[in-house]
Amino acid sequence: MSGLVASVTLQPFDVVKTRMQACAFSGAPKSMLKATKAVVAIEGTRALWAGVGPACIRLGAGAGFYFFVLERLRIALDSRTKGQPGVLAGALQTVGSGVIARSLAAAVFCPISVVKTRMEYSGVSGIKYANTAAALVSIARQERLRGLFSGLVPTIVRDAPFSGLYLLLYTRLKAAANEVPVLQDSMSPFVINFMSGALAGAAATLLTHPPDVIRTRLQLQYHATLPGAIAAGKKVEVSLMGIARNEGFKALWVGVGPRVLRRTLQTAITWSLYEELVSILDHSRKQTVSQN
């Protein structure tokens, strides 16, 4: 549920980010405001929600899959440490659980991510898909597994450290806030969770942005009708060193603005709702037990 809410609400940020990162292919504006204006002026406001279908699948089912794996890992690790790991061991345990859970989720839902990126770029490429299933079938027929799993490595390189860093920062910030009497008295648990999630999300996103630029380029580079660079026979760099050397270090951070805004709000919304749902379910479970 939390993933679906975040997907529908925040999809325009992803559309704008994809258009900005695809500037190597299409010469699109690198400014978030200019890119947004260009999409609305040429394609209309609805274009800002292009790819919202696969986004809902990826974040809805993906978040559920991620949290399920994360909980299984936490339970398994807690049983080994008897729920009382040391400070360093606890930090490593948190980071490791996040890395494994996010890597598995990235691999399982990579084809959906490819479809989402292609749909977000469809206003430029001219390639339209009827729906997510039709897109998966089309890409599988034309590009096989290479197309369906394009960008998987940079996705894992981006998401695994992001998840580990985010979980570490989120748990530490929330614990620190709960130890400050002033914050406890003036803020509800929901607000503390939301603010901790927003700050952790912003920091983790900034540190893991360059692989996202590579992911977008890889997921678009086999598109049949890409304009601009490929049509002109120009090689589009898909490595960190190549982009930094030929396009400048700033090119590795194209689209960071909308991505930080989206990730910050997404993670804050997702984790806040997750914590609230866990609290409600736990309270309900305790009431059931006491009644029995």
Coordinates of C-alpha atoms in Angstrom, one line a residue:
M1 CA 0.0 0.0 0.0
S2 CA 2.7 2.5 1.0
G3 CA 4.6 1.7 -2.3
L4 CA 1.5 2.4 -4.4
V5 CA 0.8 5.7 -2.7
A6 CA 4.4 6.8 -3.3
S7 CA 4.4 5.6 -6.9
V8 CA 1.3 7.5 -8.0
T9 CA 2.1 10.6 -6.1
L10 CA 5.7 11.0 -7.1
Q11 CA 5.9 9.6 -10.6
P12 CA 6.4 13.1 -12.3
F13 CA 9.8 13.3 -10.6
D14 CA 10.9 10.1 -12.2
V15 CA 9.7 11.2 -15.7
V16 CA 11.6 14.4 -15.5
K17 CA 14.7 12.7 -14.2
T18 CA 14.7 10.2 -17.0
R19 CA 14.3 12.9 -19.6
M20 CA 17.2 14.8 -18.1
Q21 CA 19.4 11.8 -17.9
A22 CA 18.6 10.9 -21.5
C23 CA 20.0 14.3 -22.7
A24 CA 23.0 12.3 -24.2
F25 CA 20.5 10.7 -26.6
S26 CA 18.0 13.5 -27.2
G27 CA 19.5 16.8 -26.2
A28 CA 16.8 17.3 -23.6
P29 CA 17.1 20.1 -21.0
K30 CA 19.4 19.3 -18.1
S31 CA 17.4 21.7 -15.8
M32 CA 14.6 20.2 -13.8
L33 CA 12.3 23.1 -14.3
K34 CA 13.0 23.4 -18.1
A35 CA 12.6 19.6 -18.5
T36 CA 9.2 19.7 -16.7
K37 CA 8.1 22.7 -18.8
A38 CA 9.2 20.9 -22.0
V39 CA 7.2 17.8 -21.2
V40 CA 4.0 19.7 -20.3
A41 CA 4.2 22.1 -23.3
I42 CA 4.8 19.4 -25.9
E43 CA 3.0 16.3 -24.5
G44 CA 0.6 17.7 -21.9
T45 CA 0.3 17.2 -18.1
R46 CA -0.6 13.5 -18.4
A47 CA 2.8 12.8 -19.8
L48 CA 4.3 13.4 -16.4
W49 CA 2.6 10.2 -15.3
A50 CA 4.0 8.1 -18.1
G51 CA 5.2 4.8 -16.8
V52 CA 3.0 5.0 -13.6
G53 CA 1.7 1.4 -14.2
P54 CA 5.0 -0.4 -14.0
A55 CA 6.1 2.1 -11.3
C56 CA 3.2 0.9 -9.2
I57 CA 4.1 -2.7 -9.9
R58 CA 7.7 -2.2 -9.1
L59 CA 7.2 -0.2 -5.9
G60 CA 4.0 -1.9 -4.7
A61 CA 5.1 -5.5 -5.3
G62 CA 8.8 -4.6 -5.0
A63 CA 8.4 -2.9 -1.6
G64 CA 6.4 -5.9 -0.3
F65 CA 9.1 -8.3 -1.6
Y66 CA 11.9 -6.1 -0.1
F67 CA 10.3 -5.8 3.4
F68 CA 9.4 -9.6 3.4
V69 CA 13.1 -10.5 2.7
L70 CA 14.3 -7.8 5.2
E71 CA 12.1 -9.2 8.0
R72 CA 13.2 -12.8 7.3
L73 CA 16.8 -11.7 7.5
R74 CA 16.3 -9.7 10.7
I75 CA 14.6 -12.6 12.3
A76 CA 17.3 -15.0 11.3
L77 CA 20.1 -12.7 12.4
D78 CA 18.3 -11.9 15.7
S79 CA 18.1 -15.6 16.5
R80 CA 21.8 -15.9 16.1
T81 CA 22.7 -12.8 18.2
K82 CA 19.8 -13.4 20.6
G83 CA 18.5 -9.9 19.8
Q84 CA 21.5 -8.2 21.4
P85 CA 24.3 -7.5 18.9
G86 CA 27.1 -5.1 19.7
V87 CA 27.1 -1.6 18.2
L88 CA 29.4 -2.4 15.3
A89 CA 27.8 -5.8 14.8
G90 CA 24.3 -4.2 14.8
A91 CA 25.3 -1.6 12.2
L92 CA 26.9 -4.3 10.0
Q93 CA 23.8 -6.4 10.4
T94 CA 21.5 -3.6 9.4
V95 CA 23.6 -2.6 6.4
G96 CA 24.0 -6.2 5.3
S97 CA 20.3 -7.0 5.5
G98 CA 19.4 -3.9 3.5
V99 CA 22.0 -4.7 0.8
I100 CA 20.9 -8.4 0.4
A101 CA 17.2 -7.5 0.4
R102 CA 17.6 -4.7 -2.1
S103 CA 19.8 -6.6 -4.5
L104 CA 17.3 -9.5 -4.7
A105 CA 14.5 -7.0 -5.3
A106 CA 16.5 -5.2 -8.0
A107 CA 17.2 -8.5 -9.8
V108 CA 13.6 -9.8 -9.6
F109 CA 12.0 -6.5 -10.8
C110 CA 14.6 -5.4 -13.3
P111 CA 12.3 -6.1 -16.3
I112 CA 9.6 -3.9 -14.8
S113 CA 12.2 -1.2 -14.3
V114 CA 13.2 -1.4 -17.9
V115 CA 9.6 -1.0 -19.1
K116 CA 9.1 1.9 -16.7
T117 CA 12.1 3.7 -18.1
R118 CA 11.1 3.1 -21.7
M119 CA 7.5 4.4 -21.1
E120 CA 8.9 7.5 -19.4
Y121 CA 10.9 8.2 -22.5
S122 CA 8.2 7.2 -25.0
G123 CA 7.2 10.8 -25.7
V124 CA 10.7 11.3 -27.2
S125 CA 11.4 7.9 -28.7
G126 CA 7.9 7.6 -30.3
I127 CA 7.6 3.9 -29.1
K128 CA 4.3 3.4 -27.4
Y129 CA 3.3 0.3 -25.4
A130 CA -0.3 -0.6 -24.7
N131 CA 0.5 -1.7 -21.1
T132 CA 3.2 -3.3 -19.0
A133 CA 2.5 -6.9 -20.2
A134 CA 2.6 -5.8 -23.9
A135 CA 5.9 -4.0 -23.3
L136 CA 7.5 -7.0 -21.6
V137 CA 6.5 -9.3 -24.5
S138 CA 7.8 -6.7 -27.1
I139 CA 11.1 -6.2 -25.4
A140 CA 11.5 -10.0 -24.8
R141 CA 10.9 -10.7 -28.5
Q142 CA 13.1 -8.0 -29.9
E143 CA 15.9 -7.8 -27.4
R144 CA 15.7 -11.1 -25.4
L145 CA 17.2 -11.2 -21.9
R146 CA 19.7 -8.6 -22.7
G147 CA 16.9 -6.0 -23.1
L148 CA 14.8 -7.2 -20.1
F149 CA 17.8 -7.1 -17.7
S150 CA 19.6 -4.1 -19.2
G151 CA 21.0 -1.9 -16.5
L152 CA 20.8 -4.6 -13.8
V153 CA 24.4 -4.2 -12.6
P154 CA 24.3 -0.4 -12.1
T155 CA 20.8 -0.9 -10.5
I156 CA 22.3 -3.2 -7.9
V157 CA 25.3 -0.9 -7.5
R158 CA 22.9 1.9 -6.9
D159 CA 20.2 0.2 -4.8
A160 CA 22.3 -2.1 -2.6
P161 CA 24.5 0.7 -1.1
F162 CA 21.4 3.0 -1.0
S163 CA 19.4 0.5 1.0
G164 CA 22.2 -0.3 3.4
L165 CA 23.0 3.4 4.0
Y166 CA 19.4 4.3 4.3
L167 CA 18.6 1.7 6.8
L168 CA 21.7 2.6 8.9
L169 CA 20.9 6.3 8.8
Y170 CA 17.2 5.9 9.3
T171 CA 17.5 3.6 12.4
R172 CA 20.2 5.8 13.9
L173 CA 18.3 9.1 13.3
K174 CA 15.1 7.7 14.7
A175 CA 16.8 6.3 17.8
A176 CA 18.6 9.6 18.3
A177 CA 15.4 11.6 18.0
N178 CA 13.6 9.3 20.4
E179 CA 16.2 10.0 23.0
V180 CA 15.6 13.8 22.9
P181 CA 12.8 14.7 25.3
V182 CA 11.9 17.9 23.5
L183 CA 11.3 16.0 20.2
Q184 CA 9.4 13.3 22.0
D185 CA 7.1 15.9 23.6
S186 CA 6.6 18.0 20.5
M187 CA 6.4 15.4 17.7
S188 CA 4.3 12.3 17.2
P189 CA 6.1 9.0 16.4
F190 CA 4.8 9.3 12.8
V191 CA 6.4 12.7 12.4
I192 CA 9.7 11.5 13.8
N193 CA 9.6 8.5 11.5
F194 CA 8.8 10.7 8.5
M195 CA 11.6 13.2 9.2
S196 CA 14.1 10.5 9.9
G197 CA 13.1 8.8 6.6
A198 CA 13.4 12.1 4.7
L199 CA 16.8 13.0 6.0
A200 CA 18.2 9.4 5.5
G201 CA 16.7 9.2 2.0
A202 CA 18.2 12.5 0.9
A203 CA 21.7 11.6 2.1
A204 CA 21.7 8.1 0.7
T205 CA 20.3 9.3 -2.7
L206 CA 23.1 11.9 -3.1
L207 CA 25.8 9.3 -2.4
T208 CA 24.4 6.8 -4.9
H209 CA 23.3 8.9 -7.9
P210 CA 26.0 8.2 -10.6
P211 CA 25.0 4.5 -11.1
D212 CA 21.5 5.7 -11.8
V213 CA 22.7 7.8 -14.7
I214 CA 24.4 4.6 -16.1
R215 CA 21.2 2.6 -15.5
T216 CA 19.1 5.0 -17.5
R217 CA 21.5 5.0 -20.4
L218 CA 21.8 1.2 -20.5
Q219 CA 18.0 0.7 -20.4
L220 CA 17.6 3.2 -23.3
Q221 CA 20.5 2.5 -25.5
Y222 CA 18.9 -0.5 -27.3
H223 CA 15.7 1.5 -28.1
A224 CA 15.0 1.1 -31.8
T225 CA 14.3 4.8 -32.6
L226 CA 16.5 6.8 -30.2
P227 CA 17.1 10.2 -31.7
G228 CA 20.1 12.4 -31.4
A229 CA 23.4 10.8 -30.5
I230 CA 22.8 7.3 -31.9
A231 CA 21.2 8.6 -35.1
A232 CA 24.3 10.8 -35.6
G233 CA 26.6 7.8 -35.1
K234 CA 27.9 9.3 -31.8
K235 CA 28.9 6.9 -29.1
V236 CA 27.0 7.3 -25.9
E237 CA 29.2 6.6 -22.8
V238 CA 27.8 4.1 -20.4
S239 CA 30.7 4.0 -17.9
L240 CA 31.5 6.2 -15.0
M241 CA 35.0 7.0 -16.2
G242 CA 33.9 7.5 -19.8
I243 CA 31.2 10.0 -18.8
A244 CA 33.5 11.9 -16.4
R245 CA 36.3 12.0 -19.0
N246 CA 34.2 13.0 -22.1
E247 CA 31.2 14.9 -20.6
G248 CA 32.6 16.2 -17.4
F249 CA 32.1 15.2 -13.7
K250 CA 28.8 17.1 -13.6
A251 CA 27.2 14.7 -16.2
L252 CA 27.3 12.0 -13.5
W253 CA 24.9 14.1 -11.4
V254 CA 22.3 14.9 -14.1
G255 CA 18.8 14.4 -12.7
V256 CA 19.9 14.4 -9.1
G257 CA 17.4 17.1 -8.2
P258 CA 14.2 15.3 -9.0
R259 CA 15.7 12.0 -7.8
V260 CA 16.6 13.4 -4.4
L261 CA 13.1 14.9 -4.1
R262 CA 11.4 11.7 -5.2
R263 CA 13.5 9.3 -3.1
T264 CA 13.4 11.5 0.0
L265 CA 9.6 11.7 -0.1
Q266 CA 9.1 8.1 -1.3
T267 CA 11.3 6.6 1.5
A268 CA 9.7 8.9 4.1
I269 CA 6.2 8.0 3.0
T270 CA 6.9 4.3 2.6
W271 CA 8.7 3.8 5.9
S272 CA 6.3 6.0 7.9
L273 CA 3.3 4.0 6.6
Y274 CA 5.2 0.8 7.1
E275 CA 6.0 1.6 10.7
E276 CA 2.4 2.7 11.4
L277 CA 1.0 -0.5 9.9
V278 CA 3.4 -2.7 11.9
S279 CA 2.4 -0.8 15.0
I280 CA -1.3 -1.3 14.3
L281 CA -0.9 -5.0 13.5
D282 CA 1.2 -5.5 16.6
H283 CA -1.4 -3.8 18.8
S284 CA -4.2 -5.8 17.2
R285 CA -2.2 -9.0 17.7
K286 CA -1.6 -8.2 21.4
Q287 CA -5.3 -7.4 21.9
T288 CA -6.2 -10.8 20.4
V289 CA -3.8 -12.6 22.6
S290 CA -5.0 -10.8 25.8
Q291 CA -8.7 -11.6 24.9
N292 CA -7.9 -15.3 24.5

